[in-house]
Structure formats: C-alpha cells, structure tokens
Amino acid sequence: MSAATSRTNVAASVRRPRRRQVDRSAATRLQLIEATLSSLIEVGYARTTTVEVCRRAGVTRGALLHHFDSLADLFAATLTHIYEGFLAGSTGGHGPDQPVDGEALVEGLWRHFSRPEYKAVIELWLASRNEPDLGAVLQPTILRIRDLADPRLNPRLLTSLSQSEDAVSFYRLVLEAMIGMALGRAVTPGDGVMGHEEQVVALLGRVAGEFLDAAG
C-alpha cells in the first residue's frame, strides 16, 4: 500500500465517524422538533413543556439542551420547520411570469392553512403575544414569513398577482379569511373541521378568479 493510499484511508476513516455524528445530531434535532409540533397540536402551548417534549422525543433533558439553548429556541426552530414545509409547496402551479389563477390560488392557500400544523402556528403566535421573552425569540421568524406573504415585499408574488393595489389588497383579504378559518378550526372540538369551510373557499375562489382577471 502506498503512502498516499494510506493517508486517503485514514482521512476517510476520520470522516465517517464525523459524518455519522452529524447525521445523529440532525436526527435528534428533528425528533425534538417533531415532538414539539405534535405536542402543540395535541395538547397546546401551555402543556408543551420540556418534560413533555423529551417524553415524546424519547430523549433526555440534557439532550434537548445540547441541541437548543432553551425551550423558546426549540419553539423558534419548530416554527421555522413548519414555515419551510408550507413554502416548499407554495408555488401554486404557476411560474413567476405567469398570471395567477384565482381559484387555484385560494385552494392552494387553504390547503396550507387547513393543515394540522397551523394549529401549532396559532398556539405560538398567541403565546409570543402574551409572553415578551418568548416573543423576542420568535419575532424574527414570524416577521420573515409575514414578509414572504406580503406581495409588496415578495417580487415573485407581486409579479404573479399584478401590480394592482386592489389585487394586492384582495390577496391580503383572502389571507385574513384563511387565518380566521384556521383559528376557528383550532378552537373547534373534535376533528376541528367546520361545516362552512368548503363554501367559503369556493366563494373566495370564484371571486378571486373574477377579480384577478379584471385586475390583470
């Protein structure tokens, strides 16, 4: 075996344990985030404690604090994880230079807002409003997604909608309606589904189609 081959083998043997450690660390972080998410959805913010998260994740409190400085930091990571999942499928089936289809836009938005994860978003929004220390940690993440949802601050979204101020205002109206229905789901007993959701989404879709066609 040549000296060069020997050095290559040694380097590879060093990289493998490091790679495995990185993978294990990422897996533990994801376990903690998913445990936090499920707890927020199932039992709410007040009962999503360090003990509860560790129980669900199957890790120790020390492991949690190894990956996150505090429970608030874990909440921030969970909120980011939820938002990234939403954004991953938010193209709506149209490119940045194509006009948006109003009905498809509304239906796509409701698919996101009606997901169980949005209950966790609402829980953290309300908690951040009532607890200043938590709010300070969560605020950067909340502001980032708010800006992405604002057509005036998102060039791709603004191009898709049109430059019309009325179109932008209408889009924000649809967002507010979706948030309201998501909040209604969050406080509805049982499976959380309300009887009027389909009718509201269908009506908003029809109006969106007519309005955005006219604005374009």
Rosetta silent file (secondary structure, phi, psi, omega in degrees, C-alpha in Angstrom):
SEQUENCE: MSAATSRTNVAASVRRPRRRQVDRSAATRLQLIEATLSSLIEVGYARTTTVEVCRRAGVTRGALLHHFDSLADLFAATLTHIYEGFLAGSTGGHGPDQPVDGEALVEGLWRHFSRPEYKAVIELWLASRNEPDLGAVLQPTILRIRDLADPRLNPRLLTSLSQSEDAVSFYRLVLEAMIGMALGRAVTPGDGVMGHEEQVVALLGRVAGEFLDAAG
SCORE:     score description
SCORE:     0.000 S_00000001
   1 L     0.000  131.091 -178.957    0.000    0.000    0.000 S_00000001
   2 L   -75.095  161.723  177.835    1.391    3.397   -0.977 S_00000001
   3 H   -62.390  -37.019 -179.241    1.750    6.258    1.484 S_00000001
   4 H   -65.674  -42.129  179.033   -0.840    8.250   -0.486 S_00000001
   5 H   -64.970  -39.587  179.154   -3.363    5.404   -0.314 S_00000001
   6 H   -62.277  -44.309  179.151   -2.730    5.015    3.396 S_00000001
   7 H   -63.522  -38.643  178.743   -3.340    8.718    4.010 S_00000001
   8 H   -63.102  -42.693  179.976   -6.563    8.561    1.974 S_00000001
   9 H   -65.722  -39.504  178.363   -7.828    5.608    4.011 S_00000001
  10 H   -64.030  -45.552 -179.770   -7.021    7.340    7.298 S_00000001
  11 H   -60.819  -41.630  179.667   -8.792   10.521    6.185 S_00000001
  12 H   -64.769  -39.306 -179.517  -11.852    8.513    5.132 S_00000001
  13 H   -68.511  -26.964  176.365  -11.937    6.668    8.453 S_00000001
  14 H   -75.928  -40.291 -177.711  -11.891   10.016   10.269 S_00000001
  15 H   -66.966  -36.202 -175.534  -14.651   11.471    8.097 S_00000001
  16 H   -60.971  -49.268  177.067  -17.021    8.540    8.570 S_00000001
  17 H   -61.842  -37.504  178.472  -17.456    8.895   12.359 S_00000001
  18 H   -63.913  -41.568  178.737  -17.821   12.661   11.971 S_00000001
  19 H   -62.623  -43.384  179.307  -20.465   12.141    9.275 S_00000001
  20 H   -63.596  -38.577  179.009  -22.313    9.678   11.466 S_00000001
  21 H   -65.334  -41.746  177.739  -22.190   12.127   14.376 S_00000001
  22 H   -62.429  -43.018  179.663  -23.575   14.931   12.199 S_00000001
  23 H   -63.418  -42.867  179.539  -26.353   12.631   10.982 S_00000001
  24 H   -63.954  -40.963  179.808  -27.211   11.554   14.531 S_00000001
  25 H   -62.974  -44.648  179.085  -27.271   15.175   15.676 S_00000001
  26 H   -63.585  -39.206 -179.917  -29.576   16.204   12.819 S_00000001
  27 H   -65.499  -39.992  178.970  -31.853   13.247   13.534 S_00000001
  28 H   -66.863  -42.101  176.779  -32.118   14.163   17.222 S_00000001
  29 H   -58.481  -44.805 -179.749  -32.911   17.788   16.379 S_00000001
  30 H   -65.453  -38.706  176.070  -35.652   16.644   14.034 S_00000001
  31 H   -57.946  -44.984 -178.989  -37.035   14.283   16.694 S_00000001
  32 H   -65.767  -41.335  179.304  -37.250   17.182   19.131 S_00000001
  33 H   -65.218  -44.869 -179.673  -38.887   19.480   16.585 S_00000001
  34 H   -66.744  -34.874  176.769  -41.444   16.849   15.573 S_00000001
  35 H   -66.849  -40.325  177.273  -42.180   16.079   19.227 S_00000001
  36 H   -63.815  -43.651  179.810  -42.731   19.783   19.888 S_00000001
  37 H   -61.210  -47.989 -179.040  -45.002   20.062   16.877 S_00000001
  38 H   -64.402  -36.033  179.072  -47.142   17.092   17.865 S_00000001
  39 H   -67.289  -43.451  178.600  -47.417   18.390   21.427 S_00000001
  40 H   -60.577  -39.916 -178.916  -48.506   21.866   20.292 S_00000001
  41 H   -70.732  -42.826 -170.802  -51.165   20.340   18.053 S_00000001
  42 H   -86.563  -37.881 -175.106  -52.460   17.788   20.551 S_00000001
  43 H  -124.239   -5.160  175.982  -52.207   19.497   23.956 S_00000001
  44 L    87.512  169.870 -175.333  -51.449   23.157   23.207 S_00000001
  45 L   -62.297  -45.442 -173.608  -48.718   25.574   24.182 S_00000001
  46 L   -59.357  -30.915 -177.696  -49.353   25.614   27.945 S_00000001
  47 L  -100.979    3.762  176.457  -48.783   21.853   28.231 S_00000001
  48 L   -89.659   82.883 -177.530  -45.864   21.702   25.811 S_00000001
  49 L   -99.568  170.847  175.563  -43.155   21.616   28.454 S_00000001
  50 H   -57.569  -43.385  179.827  -39.573   20.408   28.357 S_00000001
  51 H   -61.204  -44.350 -178.263  -40.668   17.212   30.123 S_00000001
  52 H   -65.882  -42.448  179.980  -43.461   16.611   27.599 S_00000001
  53 H   -64.478  -45.153 -179.974  -41.238   17.221   24.592 S_00000001
  54 H   -63.365  -37.964  178.146  -38.496   14.946   25.905 S_00000001
  55 H   -62.280  -45.887 -178.777  -41.037   12.219   26.646 S_00000001
  56 H   -67.745  -36.961 -178.184  -42.416   12.372   23.125 S_00000001
  57 H   -81.220  -17.741 -178.028  -38.964   12.521   21.528 S_00000001
  58 L    72.187   35.212  179.220  -37.555    9.776   23.717 S_00000001
  59 L  -129.434  170.225  178.671  -34.539   11.852   24.781 S_00000001
  60 L   -87.854  164.360  176.274  -33.234   13.341   27.998 S_00000001
  61 H   -61.865  -35.497  177.914  -33.493   16.977   29.050 S_00000001
  62 H   -61.685  -38.202  178.056  -29.725   17.166   28.661 S_00000001
  63 H   -65.586  -39.529  178.026  -30.041   16.112   25.022 S_00000001
  64 H   -61.068  -47.508 -177.263  -32.614   18.828   24.421 S_00000001
  65 H   -72.534  -18.556  174.337  -30.377   21.487   25.948 S_00000001
  66 H   -69.638  -34.337 -176.177  -27.419   20.167   23.964 S_00000001
  67 H   -96.152  -26.100 -178.547  -29.247   20.980   20.725 S_00000001
  68 L  -135.973  135.835 -176.953  -31.271   24.031   21.815 S_00000001
  69 L   -65.891  -27.210 -178.155  -30.328   26.696   24.329 S_00000001
  70 L  -159.362  170.759  175.880  -33.867   26.856   25.673 S_00000001
  71 H   -64.014  -34.301  177.911  -37.425   25.704   25.060 S_00000001
  72 H   -61.983  -40.930  176.956  -38.041   29.062   23.370 S_00000001
  73 H   -64.171  -35.924  176.861  -35.267   28.314   20.863 S_00000001
  74 H   -66.801  -39.220  176.367  -36.875   24.942   20.188 S_00000001
  75 H   -61.849  -41.412  179.423  -40.203   26.687   19.577 S_00000001
  76 H   -63.245  -42.793  178.630  -38.482   29.026   17.094 S_00000001
  77 H   -64.749  -36.335  178.422  -36.918   26.061   15.281 S_00000001
  78 H   -66.565  -42.500  178.419  -40.307   24.347   15.191 S_00000001
  79 H   -62.913  -42.613  176.715  -41.958   27.439   13.718 S_00000001
  80 H   -61.688  -42.464  179.185  -39.241   27.648   11.065 S_00000001
  81 H   -60.273  -42.485  179.173  -39.716   23.947   10.288 S_00000001
  82 H   -64.561  -47.543 -178.468  -43.466   24.464    9.794 S_00000001
  83 H   -61.129  -41.852 -179.626  -42.958   27.505    7.573 S_00000001
  84 H   -63.809  -35.249  175.780  -40.384   25.731    5.424 S_00000001
  85 H   -65.677  -40.413  177.365  -42.847   22.896    4.911 S_00000001
  86 H   -63.622  -46.524 -175.072  -45.513   25.380    3.832 S_00000001
  87 H   -68.744  -27.153 -178.058  -43.175   27.213    1.476 S_00000001
  88 H   -60.705  -28.022 -179.723  -41.910   24.021   -0.133 S_00000001
  89 L  -118.516   30.808 -171.698  -45.263   23.583   -1.866 S_00000001
  90 L   -99.580   12.825 -177.358  -46.322   27.191   -2.275 S_00000001
  91 L   -71.562  -24.167  176.871  -45.654   27.734   -5.984 S_00000001
  92 L    71.575   10.398  175.918  -49.330   27.240   -6.782 S_00000001
  93 L    79.918   14.135  178.498  -48.553   25.645  -10.129 S_00000001
  94 L  -134.796  150.991  179.213  -47.536   28.849  -11.902 S_00000001
  95 L   -84.177  170.163 -176.608  -44.219   30.449  -12.719 S_00000001
  96 L   -64.803  -21.075 -178.457  -43.156   33.942  -11.661 S_00000001
  97 L  -103.638    7.095 -179.780  -44.011   35.373  -15.112 S_00000001
  98 L  -103.920  143.583  177.367  -47.389   33.676  -15.463 S_00000001
  99 L   -64.945  144.167 -177.423  -50.682   35.203  -14.320 S_00000001
 100 L   -80.434  142.684  174.014  -52.061   33.564  -11.211 S_00000001
 101 L   -87.021  118.917 -173.307  -55.252   31.525  -11.382 S_00000001
 102 H   -58.648  -47.693 -179.101  -57.562   32.946   -8.712 S_00000001
 103 H   -64.425  -41.191  179.353  -59.360   29.720   -7.824 S_00000001
 104 H   -65.171  -36.354  178.815  -56.104   27.739   -7.717 S_00000001
 105 H   -62.057  -49.216 -178.580  -54.554   30.425   -5.508 S_00000001
 106 H   -64.254  -45.276 -179.797  -57.359   30.266   -2.950 S_00000001
 107 H   -63.731  -38.449  178.113  -57.488   26.473   -2.931 S_00000001
 108 H   -66.063  -40.867  178.305  -53.712   26.277   -2.555 S_00000001
 109 H   -62.413  -43.999 -178.176  -53.719   28.721    0.334 S_00000001
 110 H   -67.118  -31.694  175.167  -56.433   26.792    2.146 S_00000001
 111 H   -58.429  -36.679  178.552  -54.504   23.538    1.713 S_00000001
 112 H   -74.708  -50.104 -174.838  -51.739   25.169    3.753 S_00000001
 113 H   -68.969  -23.072 -178.650  -53.894   26.914    6.349 S_00000001
 114 L   -88.825   -3.228  178.228  -56.076   23.844    6.931 S_00000001
 115 L   -68.281  147.634 -179.839  -53.131   21.581    7.758 S_00000001
 116 L   -55.495  -31.386 -178.510  -52.918   20.436   11.403 S_00000001
 117 H   -59.277  -24.864 -177.179  -49.553   22.203   11.699 S_00000001
 118 H   -69.389  -23.775  174.000  -51.265   25.563   11.500 S_00000001
 119 H   -62.439  -38.621  177.419  -52.792   24.982   14.931 S_00000001
 120 H   -64.967  -38.557  177.201  -49.234   24.919   16.266 S_00000001
 121 H   -59.779  -46.468 -179.628  -48.526   28.197   14.458 S_00000001
 122 H   -62.785  -43.076  178.459  -51.540   29.818   16.120 S_00000001
 123 H   -56.831  -43.560 -177.882  -50.524   28.474   19.528 S_00000001
 124 H   -74.794  -35.621  175.430  -47.062   30.041   19.160 S_00000001
 125 H   -57.620  -50.842 -177.379  -48.385   33.317   17.749 S_00000001
 126 H   -65.067  -41.151  179.318  -50.677   33.786   20.735 S_00000001
 127 H   -63.529  -40.306 -179.027  -48.014   32.724   23.219 S_00000001
 128 H   -66.880  -27.985  177.644  -45.482   35.141   21.725 S_00000001
 129 H   -72.155  -33.966 -174.504  -48.020   37.949   22.108 S_00000001
 130 H   -94.784  -15.897 -178.907  -48.581   37.200   25.785 S_00000001
 131 L  -123.893  101.129 -175.081  -45.007   36.326   26.801 S_00000001
 132 H   -55.235  -39.433 -178.888  -42.480   39.044   25.887 S_00000001
 133 H   -64.320  -43.860  177.184  -39.413   36.829   26.378 S_00000001
 134 H   -66.266  -41.164  179.630  -40.798   34.177   24.048 S_00000001
 135 H   -58.579  -37.860 -179.588  -41.948   36.869   21.629 S_00000001
 136 H   -64.354  -33.876  179.660  -38.430   38.255   21.374 S_00000001
 137 H   -77.120  -39.745 -175.545  -37.130   34.837   20.298 S_00000001
 138 H   -82.501  -22.212 -171.910  -39.963   34.072   17.861 S_00000001
 139 H   -54.941  -44.349  179.593  -40.333   37.538   16.342 S_00000001
 140 H   -58.146  -40.113  179.081  -37.621   37.220   13.644 S_00000001
 141 H   -68.979  -41.807  179.107  -39.211   34.025   12.306 S_00000001
 142 H   -62.744  -41.943 -179.524  -42.723   35.491   12.433 S_00000001
 143 H   -67.752  -35.357 -178.889  -41.586   38.618   10.577 S_00000001
 144 H   -63.276  -46.211 -178.628  -39.769   36.576    7.926 S_00000001
 145 H   -73.468  -31.399  176.990  -42.848   34.610    6.933 S_00000001
 146 H   -62.647  -40.982  179.528  -45.044   37.702    7.161 S_00000001
 147 H   -66.820  -37.246  179.238  -42.802   39.436    4.640 S_00000001
 148 H   -66.847  -28.256 -179.292  -42.880   36.427    2.303 S_00000001
 149 L   -87.076   -4.024 -179.169  -46.694   36.511    2.394 S_00000001
 150 L   -97.271  112.692 -177.389  -46.819   40.242    1.570 S_00000001
 151 H   -56.238  -31.308 -178.334  -46.880   40.755   -2.222 S_00000001
 152 H   -68.658  -21.110 -179.549  -45.314   44.191   -1.852 S_00000001
 153 H  -108.767    2.389 -178.857  -42.232   42.602   -0.253 S_00000001
 154 L  -126.140   94.375 -174.785  -42.173   39.470   -2.432 S_00000001
 155 H   -54.706  -39.146 -179.324  -41.361   40.395   -6.064 S_00000001
 156 H   -63.767  -44.197 -179.277  -42.258   36.959   -7.422 S_00000001
 157 H   -67.677  -39.883  179.755  -45.672   37.008   -5.758 S_00000001
 158 H   -64.143  -40.790  177.890  -46.332   40.592   -6.813 S_00000001
 159 H   -63.076  -39.590 -179.245  -45.482   39.757  -10.446 S_00000001
 160 H   -66.776  -38.331 -177.530  -47.835   36.786  -10.331 S_00000001
 161 H   -76.906  -45.039 -174.686  -50.718   38.839   -8.933 S_00000001
 162 L   125.923  172.461 -179.653  -50.150   42.030  -10.970 S_00000001
 163 L   -89.136    2.928 -175.684  -49.057   45.479   -9.894 S_00000001
 164 L   -68.087  129.787  176.760  -52.627   46.462   -8.976 S_00000001
 165 H   -64.586  -34.884  178.316  -53.046   47.802   -5.451 S_00000001
 166 H   -66.568  -37.180  178.437  -56.564   46.372   -5.422 S_00000001
 167 H   -65.233  -41.160  177.901  -55.224   42.932   -6.338 S_00000001
 168 H   -62.848  -44.198 -179.924  -52.703   43.125   -3.502 S_00000001
 169 H   -64.888  -38.983  179.047  -55.436   44.195   -1.064 S_00000001
 170 H   -65.175  -41.200  177.493  -57.707   41.403   -2.245 S_00000001
 171 H   -59.453  -42.628  178.990  -54.935   38.856   -1.753 S_00000001
 172 H   -66.551  -34.971  175.544  -54.459   40.100    1.794 S_00000001
 173 H   -60.978  -43.074  177.637  -58.215   39.831    2.353 S_00000001
 174 H   -62.412  -43.613  177.818  -58.063   36.165    1.308 S_00000001
 175 H   -58.157  -45.745 -178.884  -55.128   35.582    3.673 S_00000001
 176 H   -63.357  -38.197  177.592  -57.038   37.128    6.581 S_00000001
 177 H   -63.906  -40.874  179.549  -60.060   34.940    5.804 S_00000001
 178 H   -64.835  -42.497  178.613  -57.839   31.842    5.773 S_00000001
 179 H   -62.566  -40.492  178.752  -56.246   32.788    9.096 S_00000001
 180 H   -62.139  -43.484  178.981  -59.718   33.324   10.571 S_00000001
 181 H   -68.414  -36.242  177.175  -60.894   29.886    9.462 S_00000001
 182 H   -63.298  -39.619  176.588  -57.669   28.301   10.716 S_00000001
 183 H   -64.813  -40.334  176.725  -58.287   29.926   14.103 S_00000001
 184 H   -59.740  -41.123  176.848  -61.849   28.611   14.023 S_00000001
 185 H   -62.147  -40.570 -175.183  -60.503   25.122   13.428 S_00000001
 186 H   -62.918  -27.908 -176.805  -58.057   25.482   16.292 S_00000001
 187 L  -106.974    5.402  179.255  -60.866   26.129   18.793 S_00000001
 188 L   -89.471  127.049  179.836  -63.428   23.691   17.345 S_00000001
 189 L   -62.906  162.846  178.143  -63.829   20.465   19.365 S_00000001
 190 L    77.895 -133.931 -176.905  -63.310   17.101   17.735 S_00000001
 191 L   -80.701   -5.276  174.897  -61.584   16.998   14.389 S_00000001
 192 L    83.554   -6.771 -178.485  -61.704   20.788   14.090 S_00000001
 193 L   -78.974  130.486  179.162  -63.421   20.824   10.692 S_00000001
 194 L   -99.697  149.526 -173.188  -66.146   23.446   10.402 S_00000001
 195 L   -68.296  -20.447 -173.242  -69.179   22.940    8.167 S_00000001
 196 L   -97.667    0.926 -172.854  -68.822   26.135    6.161 S_00000001
 197 H   -59.473  -48.729 -176.686  -65.202   25.801    5.008 S_00000001
 198 H   -61.414  -40.603 -179.921  -65.861   24.376    1.550 S_00000001
 199 H   -65.346  -41.809 -179.992  -68.481   27.006    0.764 S_00000001
 200 H   -64.400  -45.787 -179.577  -66.232   29.864    1.870 S_00000001
 201 H   -63.222  -42.014  179.572  -63.246   28.564   -0.120 S_00000001
 202 H   -63.467  -43.243  179.487  -65.406   28.026   -3.216 S_00000001
 203 H   -64.535  -47.163  178.519  -66.868   31.539   -2.969 S_00000001
 204 H   -60.588  -37.382  179.224  -63.479   33.156   -2.438 S_00000001
 205 H   -64.266  -43.493  179.654  -62.114   31.158   -5.376 S_00000001
 206 H   -64.513  -45.667  179.608  -64.855   32.347   -7.719 S_00000001
 207 H   -63.728  -40.604  179.449  -64.473   35.956   -6.623 S_00000001
 208 H   -61.059  -42.849  179.176  -60.683   35.707   -6.882 S_00000001
 209 H   -59.773  -46.058 -179.805  -60.953   34.400  -10.432 S_00000001
 210 H   -67.592  -43.252 -174.791  -63.201   37.271  -11.478 S_00000001
 211 H   -67.971  -46.880 -176.709  -61.286   39.917   -9.558 S_00000001
 212 H   -71.886  -29.129  173.857  -57.797   38.948  -10.675 S_00000001
 213 H   -63.993  -43.094  179.502  -58.927   38.540  -14.276 S_00000001
 214 H   -67.371  -39.383 -178.299  -60.271   42.081  -14.167 S_00000001
 215 H   -69.171  -33.108 -179.668  -57.157   43.414  -12.396 S_00000001
 216 L   -70.758    0.000    0.000  -54.857   41.744  -14.933 S_00000001
